[in-house]
GROMACS .gro file of C-alpha atoms in nm:
model
  155
    1MET     CA    1   1.161   2.365   0.344
    2THR     CA    2   0.929   2.102   0.177
    3ARG     CA    3   0.666   1.926   0.306
    4TRP     CA    4   0.840   1.597   0.370
    5SER     CA    5   1.144   1.788   0.520
    6ARG     CA    6   0.944   1.979   0.725
    7ALA     CA    7   0.742   1.695   0.834
    8LEU     CA    8   1.048   1.495   0.916
    9ALA     CA    9   1.226   1.784   1.069
   10ASN     CA   10   0.944   1.832   1.311
   11ALA     CA   11   0.947   1.437   1.429
   12GLY     CA   12   1.308   1.470   1.476
   13ALA     CA   13   1.415   1.229   1.212
   14ASN     CA   14   1.730   1.462   1.138
   15ALA     CA   15   1.683   1.345   0.764
   16GLU     CA   16   1.963   1.309   0.502
   17THR     CA   17   1.838   1.301   0.108
   18ARG     CA   18   2.026   1.140  -0.158
   19THR     CA   19   1.918   1.136  -0.486
   20LEU     CA   20   1.920   0.787  -0.701
   21ARG     CA   21   1.791   0.924  -1.013
   22LEU     CA   22   1.740   1.225  -1.210
   23GLU     CA   23   1.660   1.148  -1.583
   24VAL     CA   24   1.406   1.123  -1.877
   25ILE     CA   25   1.212   0.815  -1.902
   26GLU     CA   26   0.944   0.688  -2.109
   27ASP     CA   27   0.646   0.492  -1.927
   28PRO     CA   28   0.341   0.475  -2.156
   29ASP     CA   29   0.130   0.317  -1.887
   30LEU     CA   30   0.172   0.581  -1.635
   31ALA     CA   31   0.072   0.842  -1.933
   32ALA     CA   32  -0.184   0.625  -1.983
   33LEU     CA   33  -0.306   0.651  -1.633
   34LEU     CA   34  -0.265   1.014  -1.575
   35GLY     CA   35  -0.471   1.056  -1.942
   36ILE     CA   36  -0.185   1.244  -2.111
   37GLU     CA   37  -0.035   1.170  -2.453
   38ASN     CA   38   0.356   1.233  -2.400
   39PRO     CA   39   0.485   0.909  -2.228
   40PHE     CA   40   0.792   1.108  -2.148
   41PHE     CA   41   0.854   1.179  -1.768
   42ILE     CA   42   1.112   1.325  -1.572
   43ALA     CA   43   1.243   1.068  -1.310
   44VAL     CA   44   1.325   1.175  -0.956
   45ASP     CA   45   1.411   0.916  -0.749
   46ARG     CA   46   1.533   0.977  -0.384
   47VAL     CA   47   1.611   0.808  -0.066
   48ARG     CA   48   1.598   0.965   0.281
   49THR     CA   49   1.802   0.820   0.591
   50ASN     CA   50   1.862   0.924   0.935
   51ALA     CA   51   2.168   1.153   0.912
   52SER     CA   52   2.295   1.015   1.283
   53ASP     CA   53   2.255   0.627   1.230
   54GLY     CA   54   2.153   0.591   0.883
   55HIS     CA   55   1.810   0.392   0.928
   56ALA     CA   56   1.594   0.391   0.639
   57ILE     CA   57   1.303   0.693   0.631
   58SER     CA   58   1.179   0.670   0.285
   59ILE     CA   59   1.211   0.605  -0.113
   60GLU     CA   60   1.047   0.870  -0.330
   61ARG     CA   61   0.989   0.785  -0.676
   62SER     CA   62   0.865   1.098  -0.860
   63ARG     CA   63   0.725   1.107  -1.196
   64LEU     CA   64   0.689   1.450  -1.366
   65PRO     CA   65   0.524   1.498  -1.709
   66LEU     CA   66   0.783   1.634  -1.937
   67SER     CA   67   0.717   1.962  -2.039
   68PRO     CA   68   0.891   2.270  -2.152
   69GLU     CA   69   0.909   2.420  -1.804
   70LEU     CA   70   1.104   2.125  -1.683
   71GLU     CA   71   1.282   1.997  -1.969
   72ASP     CA   72   1.613   2.132  -1.860
   73VAL     CA   73   1.592   1.965  -1.501
   74PRO     CA   74   1.761   1.643  -1.581
   75LEU     CA   75   2.085   1.871  -1.709
   76ARG     CA   76   2.091   2.146  -1.428
   77GLY     CA   77   1.931   1.940  -1.152
   78LEU     CA   78   1.676   2.038  -0.870
   79ARG     CA   79   1.672   2.392  -0.761
   80GLU     CA   80   1.818   2.419  -0.460
   81GLY     CA   81   1.808   2.037  -0.423
   82SER     CA   82   1.437   2.056  -0.381
   83LEU     CA   83   1.157   1.920  -0.607
   84HIS     CA   84   0.919   2.139  -0.436
   85GLN     CA   85   1.106   2.463  -0.550
   86THR     CA   86   1.186   2.323  -0.893
   87LEU     CA   87   0.828   2.300  -0.955
   88ARG     CA   88   0.738   2.633  -0.794
   89GLY     CA   89   1.035   2.764  -1.030
   90ALA     CA   90   0.906   2.640  -1.298
   91GLY     CA   91   0.529   2.797  -1.214
   92LEU     CA   92   0.372   2.449  -1.174
   93ILE     CA   93   0.198   2.510  -0.859
   94PRO     CA   94  -0.018   2.242  -0.706
   95ASP     CA   95  -0.372   2.308  -0.649
   96HIS     CA   96  -0.535   1.959  -0.599
   97GLY     CA   97  -0.472   1.613  -0.621
   98GLU     CA   98  -0.551   1.264  -0.437
   99GLU     CA   99  -0.358   0.989  -0.269
  100TRP     CA  100  -0.368   0.647  -0.179
  101VAL     CA  101  -0.188   0.470   0.114
  102GLY     CA  102  -0.161   0.084   0.189
  103ILE     CA  103   0.123  -0.138   0.313
  104GLU     CA  104   0.392  -0.294   0.092
  105MET     CA  105   0.646  -0.542   0.187
  106LEU     CA  106   0.985  -0.453   0.068
  107ASN     CA  107   1.110  -0.626  -0.235
  108PRO     CA  108   1.472  -0.719  -0.261
  109GLU     CA  109   1.578  -0.375  -0.458
  110ASP     CA  110   1.409  -0.155  -0.235
  111ALA     CA  111   1.523  -0.358   0.077
  112ALA     CA  112   1.882  -0.289  -0.059
  113ILE     CA  113   1.844   0.075  -0.114
  114LEU     CA  114   1.686   0.113   0.251
  115GLY     CA  115   1.921  -0.112   0.414
  116CYS     CA  116   1.645  -0.324   0.566
  117PRO     CA  117   1.539  -0.693   0.561
  118GLN     CA  118   1.358  -0.805   0.257
  119GLY     CA  119   0.982  -0.818   0.349
  120THR     CA  120   0.983  -0.542   0.610
  121PRO     CA  121   0.642  -0.355   0.598
  122PHE     CA  122   0.669  -0.012   0.475
  123LEU     CA  123   0.376   0.239   0.412
  124ARG     CA  124   0.328   0.281   0.031
  125GLY     CA  125   0.166   0.602  -0.061
  126CYS     CA  126   0.073   0.705  -0.446
  127ARG     CA  127   0.008   1.079  -0.481
  128LEU     CA  128  -0.119   1.266  -0.771
  129THR     CA  129  -0.080   1.641  -0.771
  130ARG     CA  130  -0.258   1.835  -1.037
  131ALA     CA  131  -0.248   2.216  -1.118
  132ALA     CA  132  -0.573   2.453  -1.103
  133ASP     CA  133  -0.630   2.353  -1.466
  134ASP     CA  134  -0.638   1.999  -1.383
  135ARG     CA  135  -0.282   1.929  -1.552
  136PRO     CA  136  -0.108   1.666  -1.384
  137ILE     CA  137   0.217   1.807  -1.242
  138GLU     CA  138   0.344   1.502  -1.036
  139TYR     CA  139   0.257   1.139  -0.967
  140VAL     CA  140   0.500   1.013  -0.679
  141THR     CA  141   0.517   0.662  -0.513
  142SER     CA  142   0.662   0.660  -0.186
  143LEU     CA  143   0.773   0.378   0.054
  144LEU     CA  144   0.773   0.532   0.401
  145ASN     CA  145   0.904   0.395   0.722
  146PRO     CA  146   0.607   0.352   0.969
  147ALA     CA  147   0.841   0.436   1.245
  148HIS     CA  148   0.829   0.813   1.103
  149PHE     CA  149   0.492   0.832   0.907
  150ALA     CA  150   0.147   0.771   1.013
  151LEU     CA  151  -0.196   0.854   0.832
  152HIS     CA  152  -0.427   1.097   1.018
  153MET     CA  153  -0.754   1.194   0.895
  154ARG     CA  154  -0.993   1.437   1.007
  155PHE     CA  155  -1.383   1.416   0.881
   0.00000   0.00000   0.00000
């Protein structure tokens, strides 16, 4: 079970995941942000809803730098339906990263996907995960229903 799936199961969310997009895209702005030359990424967009009543839990838009280890993912799909398992199976093991969290009001497109009114406040997380050699593995932007997610920090 992956991190989000485990967290949602522990919270009793009864989450159902649907893939919205799995394809290669070009994003030179993201390549510049990550400090890499290749502007091609595998886009993995997924939405999670509550299986019991269909209410919105999250949208996740993952961007994986296109690499030889992952080039067949858009054709064969995610390993066991899991991005985490797909990355590990390709030998891409997360080692460190950083994350930013804020609030975003849902735009019309995201509101329609999530079945929520436009302007509904959701937590917006952006996470960059890197391998031990500092190579970017995944950049993901998530819109998270605050009824299911919270930020807890210890210091």
